[in-house]
Coordinates of C-alpha atoms in Angstrom, one line a residue:
M1 CA -63.2 65.8 9.0
L2 CA -60.6 64.9 6.4
P3 CA -57.1 64.1 7.6
W4 CA -55.2 65.6 4.7
S5 CA -56.9 68.6 3.1
A6 CA -60.1 70.6 2.8
D7 CA -61.7 72.9 0.3
F8 CA -61.8 76.6 1.1
A9 CA -65.0 78.7 0.9
G10 CA -62.7 81.7 0.4
R11 CA -59.4 81.9 -1.4
M12 CA -55.8 81.7 -0.1
D13 CA -53.2 83.4 -2.2
H14 CA -49.5 82.3 -1.8
D15 CA -46.9 84.9 -2.8
V16 CA -43.5 86.3 -1.9
I17 CA -42.7 89.8 -0.6
D18 CA -39.3 91.4 -1.2
S19 CA -38.6 93.4 2.0
A20 CA -36.4 96.4 1.9
A21 CA -36.2 96.4 5.7
L22 CA -34.8 92.9 5.8
R23 CA -32.1 93.4 3.2
G24 CA -28.7 93.1 4.8
N25 CA -30.0 91.8 8.1
P26 CA -27.3 90.8 10.6
L27 CA -28.2 87.1 10.6
G28 CA -28.1 86.9 6.8
D29 CA -31.6 85.6 6.7
P30 CA -33.7 85.9 3.5
H31 CA -35.2 89.3 2.7
E32 CA -37.7 87.6 0.4
R33 CA -40.4 86.1 2.5
P34 CA -43.5 84.0 1.8
I35 CA -46.8 85.6 2.5
W36 CA -50.3 84.1 2.5
V37 CA -53.3 86.3 2.0
Y38 CA -56.8 84.9 2.6
L39 CA -59.7 86.5 0.8
P40 CA -63.2 85.8 2.2
P41 CA -66.1 84.3 0.3
G42 CA -67.5 86.9 -2.1
Y43 CA -64.3 88.8 -2.6
D44 CA -64.1 88.0 -6.3
E45 CA -67.8 88.7 -6.9
D46 CA -67.7 92.4 -6.3
D47 CA -64.6 94.3 -7.4
T48 CA -65.7 97.5 -5.7
R49 CA -66.1 96.3 -2.1
R50 CA -63.2 96.9 0.3
Y51 CA -62.5 94.9 3.5
P52 CA -60.9 95.2 6.9
S53 CA -57.6 93.3 7.3
I54 CA -56.3 91.1 10.1
Y55 CA -52.6 90.3 10.3
V56 CA -51.7 86.9 11.9
I57 CA -48.2 86.5 13.4
Q58 CA -46.6 83.4 14.8
G59 CA -44.9 82.3 18.0
Y60 CA -41.2 81.5 18.6
T61 CA -39.9 79.0 16.0
G62 CA -42.9 79.7 13.8
H63 CA -42.5 80.0 10.0
L64 CA -45.3 80.3 7.5
G65 CA -45.4 76.7 6.2
M66 CA -46.3 75.5 9.7
W67 CA -49.8 76.8 9.3
A68 CA -50.4 73.9 7.0
N69 CA -49.4 71.3 9.6
R70 CA -52.1 68.8 10.4
T71 CA -52.5 67.0 13.7
P72 CA -54.9 64.1 14.5
F73 CA -58.5 65.1 14.9
R74 CA -57.8 68.8 14.4
R75 CA -57.9 71.2 11.5
P76 CA -55.1 73.7 11.0
Y77 CA -55.9 77.4 11.7
P78 CA -56.3 78.6 8.1
E79 CA -59.1 76.1 7.7
L80 CA -60.7 77.1 11.0
A81 CA -60.5 80.7 10.0
D82 CA -62.1 79.9 6.6
A83 CA -64.9 78.1 8.4
V84 CA -65.9 81.1 10.6
F85 CA -66.1 83.3 7.5
A86 CA -68.0 80.7 5.5
S87 CA -70.6 80.2 8.4
G88 CA -71.1 84.0 8.8
E89 CA -69.7 83.9 12.4
A90 CA -67.0 86.4 11.2
A91 CA -67.7 89.5 9.3
P92 CA -65.9 89.5 5.9
A93 CA -62.2 90.4 6.2
I94 CA -58.9 89.8 4.6
V95 CA -56.5 87.7 6.7
V96 CA -52.7 88.1 6.2
Y97 CA -50.3 85.4 7.4
V98 CA -46.9 87.0 8.0
D99 CA -43.6 85.2 8.1
A100 CA -41.0 86.6 10.5
W101 CA -38.8 83.6 11.1
T102 CA -35.1 84.1 11.8
S103 CA -32.1 81.7 12.1
V104 CA -32.3 82.0 15.9
G105 CA -35.9 81.0 15.8
G106 CA -37.8 84.3 15.9
S107 CA -37.6 88.1 15.9
Q108 CA -40.2 89.2 18.5
Y109 CA -41.4 91.5 15.8
L110 CA -38.9 94.2 16.9
D111 CA -36.2 96.2 15.2
S112 CA -32.9 94.9 16.7
P113 CA -29.3 95.1 15.7
G114 CA -29.2 91.4 16.7
T115 CA -31.8 90.1 14.3
G116 CA -32.9 92.8 11.9
R117 CA -35.7 95.3 11.3
Y118 CA -38.7 93.0 11.7
H119 CA -40.9 95.7 13.2
T120 CA -40.3 97.9 10.2
Y121 CA -40.8 94.9 7.9
L122 CA -44.2 94.2 9.4
C123 CA -45.5 97.7 9.7
E124 CA -44.1 99.2 6.6
D125 CA -43.2 96.6 4.0
V126 CA -45.9 94.0 4.6
V127 CA -48.8 96.4 5.2
A128 CA -48.0 98.5 2.2
W129 CA -47.6 95.4 0.0
V130 CA -51.0 94.1 1.0
D131 CA -52.8 97.4 0.7
A132 CA -51.3 97.9 -2.8
R133 CA -52.5 94.5 -4.1
Y134 CA -55.8 93.9 -2.4
R135 CA -59.0 95.8 -1.7
T136 CA -58.3 96.6 1.9
V137 CA -59.7 99.5 3.8
P138 CA -56.3 101.2 4.1
D139 CA -56.8 102.7 7.6
R140 CA -55.7 101.8 11.1
D141 CA -59.3 101.6 12.3
A142 CA -59.8 98.7 9.8
R143 CA -56.6 96.8 10.6
A144 CA -55.9 94.4 13.4
I145 CA -53.0 92.2 14.5
T146 CA -53.3 88.8 16.3
G147 CA -50.9 86.1 17.5
K148 CA -50.0 83.5 20.1
S149 CA -47.0 83.3 22.5
S150 CA -44.3 85.4 20.9
G151 CA -46.9 86.3 18.3
G152 CA -49.2 87.5 21.1
Y153 CA -46.2 89.5 22.3
G154 CA -45.8 91.0 18.9
A155 CA -49.5 91.9 18.7
M156 CA -49.3 93.7 22.0
V157 CA -46.2 95.7 21.4
T158 CA -46.9 96.4 17.7
A159 CA -50.2 98.0 18.5
M160 CA -48.6 100.1 21.2
L161 CA -45.7 101.2 19.1
R162 CA -47.6 101.8 15.9
P163 CA -51.2 102.8 16.7
D164 CA -51.2 104.6 13.4
V165 CA -51.0 101.3 11.6
F166 CA -53.1 98.9 13.8
G167 CA -56.3 99.8 15.6
A168 CA -57.1 96.5 17.2
L169 CA -55.2 93.5 18.6
A170 CA -55.6 90.0 20.0
T171 CA -53.1 88.2 22.1
H172 CA -53.3 84.5 23.0
A173 CA -50.9 83.6 25.9
G174 CA -48.6 86.4 24.7
D175 CA -45.2 86.9 26.4
A176 CA -45.7 89.3 29.3
L177 CA -44.7 90.0 32.8
F178 CA -41.1 88.9 32.1
E179 CA -40.1 88.2 35.7
T180 CA -42.8 85.5 35.7
C181 CA -42.5 84.0 32.3
Y182 CA -38.7 84.3 31.5
Q183 CA -36.7 84.7 34.7
P184 CA -37.6 81.3 36.3
G185 CA -35.7 79.6 33.5
F186 CA -32.5 81.5 33.8
P187 CA -30.9 79.3 36.6
R188 CA -31.7 76.2 34.6
N189 CA -30.1 77.7 31.5
A190 CA -27.0 78.8 33.5
R191 CA -26.6 75.2 34.8
E192 CA -26.8 73.7 31.3
L193 CA -24.3 76.2 30.0
R194 CA -21.9 75.3 32.9
E195 CA -22.2 71.6 32.6
R196 CA -22.1 71.2 28.8
Y197 CA -20.5 74.3 27.4
D198 CA -18.1 75.7 30.1
G199 CA -20.6 78.6 30.6
S200 CA -20.2 79.8 27.0
Y201 CA -23.2 80.6 24.8
D202 CA -20.8 80.7 21.8
R203 CA -19.9 77.1 22.5
F204 CA -23.5 76.1 22.7
L205 CA -24.3 77.9 19.4
A206 CA -21.4 76.2 17.6
D207 CA -22.6 72.8 18.9
F208 CA -26.2 73.5 18.2
R209 CA -25.5 74.5 14.6
G210 CA -23.2 71.5 14.0
R211 CA -25.7 68.7 14.7
V212 CA -29.4 67.9 14.4
A213 CA -31.3 70.5 16.4
G214 CA -33.5 69.3 19.3
T215 CA -31.5 66.2 20.1
R216 CA -30.8 67.5 23.6
D217 CA -33.5 68.6 26.0
S218 CA -31.6 71.9 26.7
D219 CA -31.5 72.9 23.0
L220 CA -34.8 74.8 22.8
P221 CA -34.6 76.6 26.2
L222 CA -31.1 77.8 25.5
M223 CA -31.9 78.8 21.9
E224 CA -35.1 80.5 22.9
T225 CA -33.4 82.7 25.5
Y226 CA -30.7 83.6 23.1
A227 CA -33.3 84.6 20.5
Y228 CA -35.0 86.8 23.0
A229 CA -31.7 88.4 24.0
S230 CA -31.0 89.0 20.3
A231 CA -34.3 90.9 20.1
Y232 CA -34.3 92.7 23.5
S233 CA -30.7 93.3 24.5
A234 CA -28.3 93.4 21.5
D235 CA -25.8 96.2 21.3
A236 CA -25.5 98.5 18.3
D237 CA -22.8 96.3 16.8
G238 CA -25.0 93.2 17.1
T239 CA -23.4 91.8 20.3
V240 CA -26.0 89.8 22.1
R241 CA -26.1 90.4 25.9
I242 CA -27.5 87.6 28.1
P243 CA -29.5 88.8 31.1
F244 CA -28.1 86.4 33.6
D245 CA -24.6 85.5 34.8
A246 CA -22.8 82.2 35.3
N247 CA -24.9 81.5 38.5
G248 CA -28.2 82.3 36.9
A249 CA -28.5 85.6 38.7
L250 CA -29.8 88.7 36.9
V251 CA -27.4 91.1 35.2
P252 CA -29.3 94.3 36.1
E253 CA -28.2 96.5 33.3
V254 CA -29.2 93.9 30.7
W255 CA -32.3 92.8 32.5
E256 CA -33.6 96.4 32.5
R257 CA -33.3 96.4 28.7
W258 CA -35.7 93.3 28.7
L259 CA -38.1 95.0 31.1
A260 CA -38.2 98.1 28.9
V261 CA -40.1 96.0 26.3
D262 CA -42.3 94.0 28.6
P263 CA -45.9 94.7 27.4
V264 CA -47.1 95.1 31.0
R265 CA -44.6 97.8 31.7
M266 CA -45.0 99.4 28.3
A267 CA -48.7 99.7 28.8
R268 CA -48.1 101.8 31.9
R269 CA -46.1 104.4 30.1
P270 CA -48.1 107.5 29.0
E271 CA -47.3 107.2 25.3
H272 CA -48.3 103.5 25.1
A273 CA -51.3 104.0 27.4
E274 CA -52.5 106.6 24.9
A275 CA -52.0 104.1 22.0
L276 CA -54.0 101.5 23.9
R277 CA -56.9 103.9 24.5
S278 CA -57.1 104.4 20.8
M279 CA -57.7 100.7 20.1
R280 CA -61.1 99.7 18.8
A281 CA -60.7 96.2 20.3
V282 CA -58.3 94.3 22.6
W283 CA -58.6 90.6 23.0
I284 CA -56.6 88.9 25.8
D285 CA -56.7 85.2 26.7
A286 CA -54.5 82.4 28.0
G287 CA -54.8 78.9 29.5
T288 CA -54.8 78.5 33.3
R289 CA -52.2 75.7 33.1
D290 CA -49.8 77.6 30.9
E291 CA -46.3 76.2 31.4
W292 CA -44.7 79.6 31.2
Y293 CA -47.3 81.2 33.5
L294 CA -48.5 83.4 30.7
D295 CA -52.0 83.4 32.2
L296 CA -50.5 85.6 34.9
G297 CA -49.0 87.8 32.2
A298 CA -52.4 88.0 30.5
T299 CA -54.0 89.1 33.8
A300 CA -51.3 91.6 34.4
F301 CA -51.6 93.0 30.9
R302 CA -55.4 93.2 31.3
E303 CA -54.9 95.2 34.5
A304 CA -52.5 97.5 32.7
V305 CA -55.0 98.0 29.8
A306 CA -57.6 99.0 32.4
E307 CA -55.2 101.4 34.1
A308 CA -54.5 102.9 30.7
G309 CA -58.2 103.8 30.4
V310 CA -59.4 101.4 27.7
P311 CA -63.2 101.0 28.2
D312 CA -64.3 97.6 29.3
E313 CA -66.7 97.3 26.3
R314 CA -63.7 97.3 24.0
V315 CA -61.9 94.5 25.8
H316 CA -62.4 90.7 25.8
F317 CA -60.5 89.0 28.6
E318 CA -60.7 85.3 29.2
L319 CA -58.8 82.5 31.0
F320 CA -59.6 79.0 30.0
E321 CA -58.4 75.5 31.1
A322 CA -55.4 74.6 29.0
G323 CA -51.7 74.6 28.8
H324 CA -49.6 76.6 26.3
M325 CA -49.9 74.2 23.4
A326 CA -52.8 73.1 21.1
I327 CA -54.9 76.2 21.7
E328 CA -55.3 77.1 18.0
Y329 CA -59.0 76.5 18.5
R330 CA -59.0 79.8 20.3
Y331 CA -57.7 81.8 17.3
P332 CA -60.9 81.8 15.2
L333 CA -62.9 83.0 18.2
A334 CA -60.7 86.1 18.4
L335 CA -60.7 86.4 14.6
A336 CA -64.5 86.6 14.5
W337 CA -64.7 89.0 17.4
L338 CA -62.1 91.3 15.8
S339 CA -63.8 91.2 12.4
H340 CA -67.0 92.4 13.9
R341 CA -65.3 95.2 15.8
L342 CA -63.4 96.3 12.7
A343 CA -66.7 96.3 10.7
G344 CA -68.3 98.5 13.4
L345 CA -70.6 95.7 14.6
S346 CA -71.2 94.5 18.1
G347 CA -70.5 90.8 17.7

């Protein structure tokens, strides 16, 4: 294993997409975004063959360049993905790496007046861009979406909101069962705001943006909650509503807006249950020591998927011993499974 780089059996194209949906977004973030498209071995040898496509989305704070990060004794995910195609473990497919970073750290892949039209960007701009330039099978039954953490959340809700675009999904420790994964952190955040910022998120944001980020332990928890509120509970004018008060207690009318986009609750609504029943494949996994209890969210989502009527043979559910981080070795397992399902195989 080389510590700096590796040769690909397939090919990775690096490009830029100009998104109409992201023009004029409320945060002033770029509407031109990097995009990586992986083409499997053999793609350039037969210019008539078409391929299923699998879209990979990232967790909170993720941006596209992070896929190239290398840690000791591990290979980054694009190399792991290339390896499963090179070995034949995965059926040939095009893999699309999508950037949805925002200046608050993420978008949750939703359309929101607080962040911008990232759901439209993903489902309309990115998919159309890829289908126009590569030999995809341009059909929802040949298209999957996969991600971890907030990316896992995005995979779940995108498949439920746009079953016309995506016909399969994989979620690794995706945000779900919000009262379990989010609510326990609200009192801690309220205390930090009280002690450092007189209870004001505006003061926190001004301080955060005026110094090196991450130099206080409270930076990421406070910013993460603000990013989620920007996605889940922003008013039409862009005002971000926080779901807890100065004592860390829930603000019911705001919290209900969060719960409305909880994948577990969404899956139990008739329209989203119907979308789930249409999925060709649903992969759900999480580590049993997840720091945000997303293994419990995974179990709850699996139960909701079953209640929706998705046949067991279309679902892979697994809990494994791990925390929330360093589980990228799981991604190629789901990638290979999805590729076979999209190809109509039983692997």
